[in-house]
Amino acid sequence: MSDNKFDLSDKEEQMLETMWREGRPLTRSEIINLTENRRWKESSIHVFLNRLLDKESIRVCDIVKTSTNYGRTYEPTFTAEEYDIARLKQSFETINPETSVISDFVSFIAKSNKVDKKSLKELEDIIKEHKDKL
């Protein structure tokens, strides 16, 4: 996968979030209508779709009959989870290991109410494995 495909503007990310949420290929007009709290202009969405296609963040799935003509349907080339992981990796590449950022981050994860015992155990095992290699 190209790293560039994960380098998204806020508007490109919003378009992908709409596609992930819907879980099916969408036409341009569906993206406009389904994106929450946004008023997309036809010209703007065309630019964003072309950028996402150029980055290989989305692909054309099909050409379908719409009410008046034919239109393309688009879908993401990666999942929301893959995107989140890529963003975390990009963030960690710039961290200075001499700071407490990593321990602060691990502490945040451990205290988060979004983490279950199984995930904490996996994190603990990963840390232990890495520590043993040092």
PDB file of C-alpha atoms in Angstrom:
ATOM      1  CA  MET A   1       0.000   0.000   0.000  1.00  0.00           C
ATOM      2  CA  SER A   2       1.200   3.453  -0.817  1.00  0.00           C
ATOM      3  CA  ASP A   3       1.821   5.647   2.231  1.00  0.00           C
ATOM      4  CA  ASN A   4       0.349   8.529   0.255  1.00  0.00           C
ATOM      5  CA  LYS A   5      -3.076   6.876   0.300  1.00  0.00           C
ATOM      6  CA  PHE A   6      -3.271   7.501   4.060  1.00  0.00           C
ATOM      7  CA  ASP A   7      -2.249  11.174   3.822  1.00  0.00           C
ATOM      8  CA  LEU A   8      -5.725  12.699   3.741  1.00  0.00           C
ATOM      9  CA  SER A   9      -7.152  16.169   4.155  1.00  0.00           C
ATOM     10  CA  ASP A  10     -10.042  16.632   6.591  1.00  0.00           C
ATOM     11  CA  LYS A  11     -12.572  16.689   3.751  1.00  0.00           C
ATOM     12  CA  GLU A  12     -11.122  13.574   2.125  1.00  0.00           C
ATOM     13  CA  GLU A  13     -11.281  11.824   5.493  1.00  0.00           C
ATOM     14  CA  GLN A  14     -14.934  12.854   5.902  1.00  0.00           C
ATOM     15  CA  MET A  15     -15.750  11.373   2.506  1.00  0.00           C
ATOM     16  CA  LEU A  16     -14.072   8.092   3.436  1.00  0.00           C
ATOM     17  CA  GLU A  17     -15.860   8.033   6.804  1.00  0.00           C
ATOM     18  CA  THR A  18     -19.157   8.279   4.920  1.00  0.00           C
ATOM     19  CA  MET A  19     -18.161   5.364   2.683  1.00  0.00           C
ATOM     20  CA  TRP A  20     -17.051   3.249   5.674  1.00  0.00           C
ATOM     21  CA  ARG A  21     -20.235   4.025   7.592  1.00  0.00           C
ATOM     22  CA  GLU A  22     -22.458   3.079   4.653  1.00  0.00           C
ATOM     23  CA  GLY A  23     -20.461  -0.076   3.937  1.00  0.00           C
ATOM     24  CA  ARG A  24     -21.217  -0.120   0.223  1.00  0.00           C
ATOM     25  CA  PRO A  25     -20.017   1.599  -2.949  1.00  0.00           C
ATOM     26  CA  LEU A  26     -21.486   5.103  -3.273  1.00  0.00           C
ATOM     27  CA  THR A  27     -22.126   7.473  -6.149  1.00  0.00           C
ATOM     28  CA  ARG A  28     -20.978  11.077  -5.990  1.00  0.00           C
ATOM     29  CA  SER A  29     -24.501  12.301  -5.239  1.00  0.00           C
ATOM     30  CA  GLU A  30     -24.891   9.718  -2.445  1.00  0.00           C
ATOM     31  CA  ILE A  31     -21.643  10.932  -0.888  1.00  0.00           C
ATOM     32  CA  ILE A  32     -22.930  14.508  -1.028  1.00  0.00           C
ATOM     33  CA  ASN A  33     -26.260  13.552   0.556  1.00  0.00           C
ATOM     34  CA  LEU A  34     -24.896  11.149   3.190  1.00  0.00           C
ATOM     35  CA  THR A  35     -21.946  13.126   4.532  1.00  0.00           C
ATOM     36  CA  GLU A  36     -23.080  14.450   7.906  1.00  0.00           C
ATOM     37  CA  ASN A  37     -22.968  18.192   8.641  1.00  0.00           C
ATOM     38  CA  ARG A  38     -21.576  19.010   5.208  1.00  0.00           C
ATOM     39  CA  ARG A  39     -22.881  20.853   2.207  1.00  0.00           C
ATOM     40  CA  TRP A  40     -20.755  19.603  -0.661  1.00  0.00           C
ATOM     41  CA  LYS A  41     -20.676  21.476  -3.938  1.00  0.00           C
ATOM     42  CA  GLU A  42     -20.604  19.345  -7.087  1.00  0.00           C
ATOM     43  CA  SER A  43     -17.340  20.947  -8.206  1.00  0.00           C
ATOM     44  CA  SER A  44     -15.667  20.412  -4.823  1.00  0.00           C
ATOM     45  CA  ILE A  45     -16.599  16.774  -4.510  1.00  0.00           C
ATOM     46  CA  HIS A  46     -15.309  16.111  -8.023  1.00  0.00           C
ATOM     47  CA  VAL A  47     -11.896  17.511  -7.009  1.00  0.00           C
ATOM     48  CA  PHE A  48     -11.808  15.464  -3.781  1.00  0.00           C
ATOM     49  CA  LEU A  49     -12.839  12.248  -5.533  1.00  0.00           C
ATOM     50  CA  ASN A  50     -10.113  12.748  -8.135  1.00  0.00           C
ATOM     51  CA  ARG A  51      -7.533  13.356  -5.394  1.00  0.00           C
ATOM     52  CA  LEU A  52      -8.611  10.186  -3.596  1.00  0.00           C
ATOM     53  CA  LEU A  53      -8.439   8.243  -6.865  1.00  0.00           C
ATOM     54  CA  ASP A  54      -4.953   9.638  -7.600  1.00  0.00           C
ATOM     55  CA  LYS A  55      -3.781   8.600  -4.117  1.00  0.00           C
ATOM     56  CA  GLU A  56      -5.391   5.167  -4.603  1.00  0.00           C
ATOM     57  CA  SER A  57      -7.423   5.736  -1.437  1.00  0.00           C
ATOM     58  CA  ILE A  58     -10.607   4.853  -3.332  1.00  0.00           C
ATOM     59  CA  ARG A  59     -11.406   2.957  -6.504  1.00  0.00           C
ATOM     60  CA  VAL A  60     -14.204   2.992  -9.030  1.00  0.00           C
ATOM     61  CA  CYS A  61     -16.383  -0.076  -8.478  1.00  0.00           C
ATOM     62  CA  ASP A  62     -18.981   0.189 -11.154  1.00  0.00           C
ATOM     63  CA  ILE A  63     -20.925   2.452 -13.445  1.00  0.00           C
ATOM     64  CA  VAL A  64     -24.610   2.531 -12.548  1.00  0.00           C
ATOM     65  CA  LYS A  65     -27.747   4.117 -13.933  1.00  0.00           C
ATOM     66  CA  THR A  66     -28.861   7.056 -11.842  1.00  0.00           C
ATOM     67  CA  SER A  67     -32.120   8.965 -12.227  1.00  0.00           C
ATOM     68  CA  THR A  68     -30.987  10.931 -15.283  1.00  0.00           C
ATOM     69  CA  ASN A  69     -27.730   9.386 -16.482  1.00  0.00           C
ATOM     70  CA  TYR A  70     -24.892   7.049 -15.569  1.00  0.00           C
ATOM     71  CA  GLY A  71     -22.515   7.546 -12.665  1.00  0.00           C
ATOM     72  CA  ARG A  72     -19.550   5.852 -11.050  1.00  0.00           C
ATOM     73  CA  THR A  73     -19.664   4.200  -7.661  1.00  0.00           C
ATOM     74  CA  TYR A  74     -16.648   4.481  -5.386  1.00  0.00           C
ATOM     75  CA  GLU A  75     -15.323   2.461  -2.456  1.00  0.00           C
ATOM     76  CA  PRO A  76     -12.303   2.810  -0.150  1.00  0.00           C
ATOM     77  CA  THR A  77      -9.227   0.670  -0.821  1.00  0.00           C
ATOM     78  CA  PHE A  78      -8.601   0.204   2.914  1.00  0.00           C
ATOM     79  CA  THR A  79     -10.670  -0.148   6.064  1.00  0.00           C
ATOM     80  CA  ALA A  80     -11.163   2.427   8.795  1.00  0.00           C
ATOM     81  CA  GLU A  81      -9.052   0.234  11.084  1.00  0.00           C
ATOM     82  CA  GLU A  82      -6.180   0.139   8.560  1.00  0.00           C
ATOM     83  CA  TYR A  83      -6.376   3.930   8.323  1.00  0.00           C
ATOM     84  CA  ASP A  84      -6.255   4.348  12.114  1.00  0.00           C
ATOM     85  CA  ILE A  85      -3.234   2.029  12.341  1.00  0.00           C
ATOM     86  CA  ALA A  86      -1.421   3.922   9.569  1.00  0.00           C
ATOM     87  CA  ARG A  87      -2.059   7.235  11.351  1.00  0.00           C
ATOM     88  CA  LEU A  88      -0.714   5.830  14.626  1.00  0.00           C
ATOM     89  CA  LYS A  89       2.390   4.519  12.853  1.00  0.00           C
ATOM     90  CA  GLN A  90       2.978   7.925  11.263  1.00  0.00           C
ATOM     91  CA  SER A  91       2.664   9.581  14.672  1.00  0.00           C
ATOM     92  CA  PHE A  92       5.114   7.194  16.315  1.00  0.00           C
ATOM     93  CA  GLU A  93       7.730   7.687  13.600  1.00  0.00           C
ATOM     94  CA  THR A  94       8.267  11.253  14.810  1.00  0.00           C
ATOM     95  CA  ILE A  95       8.417  10.526  18.549  1.00  0.00           C
ATOM     96  CA  ASN A  96      11.690  11.169  20.331  1.00  0.00           C
ATOM     97  CA  PRO A  97      12.370   8.024  22.406  1.00  0.00           C
ATOM     98  CA  GLU A  98      14.014  10.165  25.099  1.00  0.00           C
ATOM     99  CA  THR A  99      10.667  11.742  26.057  1.00  0.00           C
ATOM    100  CA  SER A 100       7.878  10.257  28.157  1.00  0.00           C
ATOM    101  CA  VAL A 101       5.400  10.353  25.271  1.00  0.00           C
ATOM    102  CA  ILE A 102       5.427   6.589  24.746  1.00  0.00           C
ATOM    103  CA  SER A 103       4.865   5.754  28.412  1.00  0.00           C
ATOM    104  CA  ASP A 104       2.175   8.441  28.600  1.00  0.00           C
ATOM    105  CA  PHE A 105       0.483   6.910  25.563  1.00  0.00           C
ATOM    106  CA  VAL A 106       0.618   3.379  26.999  1.00  0.00           C
ATOM    107  CA  SER A 107      -0.741   4.717  30.289  1.00  0.00           C
ATOM    108  CA  PHE A 108      -3.578   6.416  28.421  1.00  0.00           C
ATOM    109  CA  ILE A 109      -4.409   3.158  26.621  1.00  0.00           C
ATOM    110  CA  ALA A 110      -4.341   1.151  29.849  1.00  0.00           C
ATOM    111  CA  LYS A 111      -6.684   3.593  31.596  1.00  0.00           C
ATOM    112  CA  SER A 112      -9.035   3.943  28.643  1.00  0.00           C
ATOM    113  CA  ASN A 113     -12.505   2.508  29.010  1.00  0.00           C
ATOM    114  CA  LYS A 114     -12.261   1.343  25.389  1.00  0.00           C
ATOM    115  CA  VAL A 115      -9.706  -1.350  26.212  1.00  0.00           C
ATOM    116  CA  ASP A 116     -10.699  -4.764  27.519  1.00  0.00           C
ATOM    117  CA  LYS A 117      -8.628  -7.252  29.545  1.00  0.00           C
ATOM    118  CA  LYS A 118      -7.731  -9.260  26.450  1.00  0.00           C
ATOM    119  CA  SER A 119      -6.285  -6.200  24.702  1.00  0.00           C
ATOM    120  CA  LEU A 120      -4.335  -5.203  27.814  1.00  0.00           C
ATOM    121  CA  LYS A 121      -2.919  -8.734  28.040  1.00  0.00           C
ATOM    122  CA  GLU A 122      -1.875  -8.560  24.366  1.00  0.00           C
ATOM    123  CA  LEU A 123      -0.199  -5.207  25.000  1.00  0.00           C
ATOM    124  CA  GLU A 124       1.551  -6.611  28.049  1.00  0.00           C
ATOM    125  CA  ASP A 125       2.816  -9.608  26.016  1.00  0.00           C
ATOM    126  CA  ILE A 126       4.099  -7.344  23.232  1.00  0.00           C
ATOM    127  CA  ILE A 127       5.982  -5.163  25.724  1.00  0.00           C
ATOM    128  CA  LYS A 128       7.449  -8.207  27.475  1.00  0.00           C
ATOM    129  CA  GLU A 129       8.546  -9.743  24.157  1.00  0.00           C
ATOM    130  CA  HIS A 130      10.211  -6.509  23.076  1.00  0.00           C
ATOM    131  CA  LYS A 131      11.843  -6.048  26.488  1.00  0.00           C
ATOM    132  CA  ASP A 132      13.306  -9.568  26.298  1.00  0.00           C
ATOM    133  CA  LYS A 133      14.911  -8.695  22.944  1.00  0.00           C
ATOM    134  CA  LEU A 134      16.705  -5.647  24.371  1.00  0.00           C
TER     135      LEU A 134
END
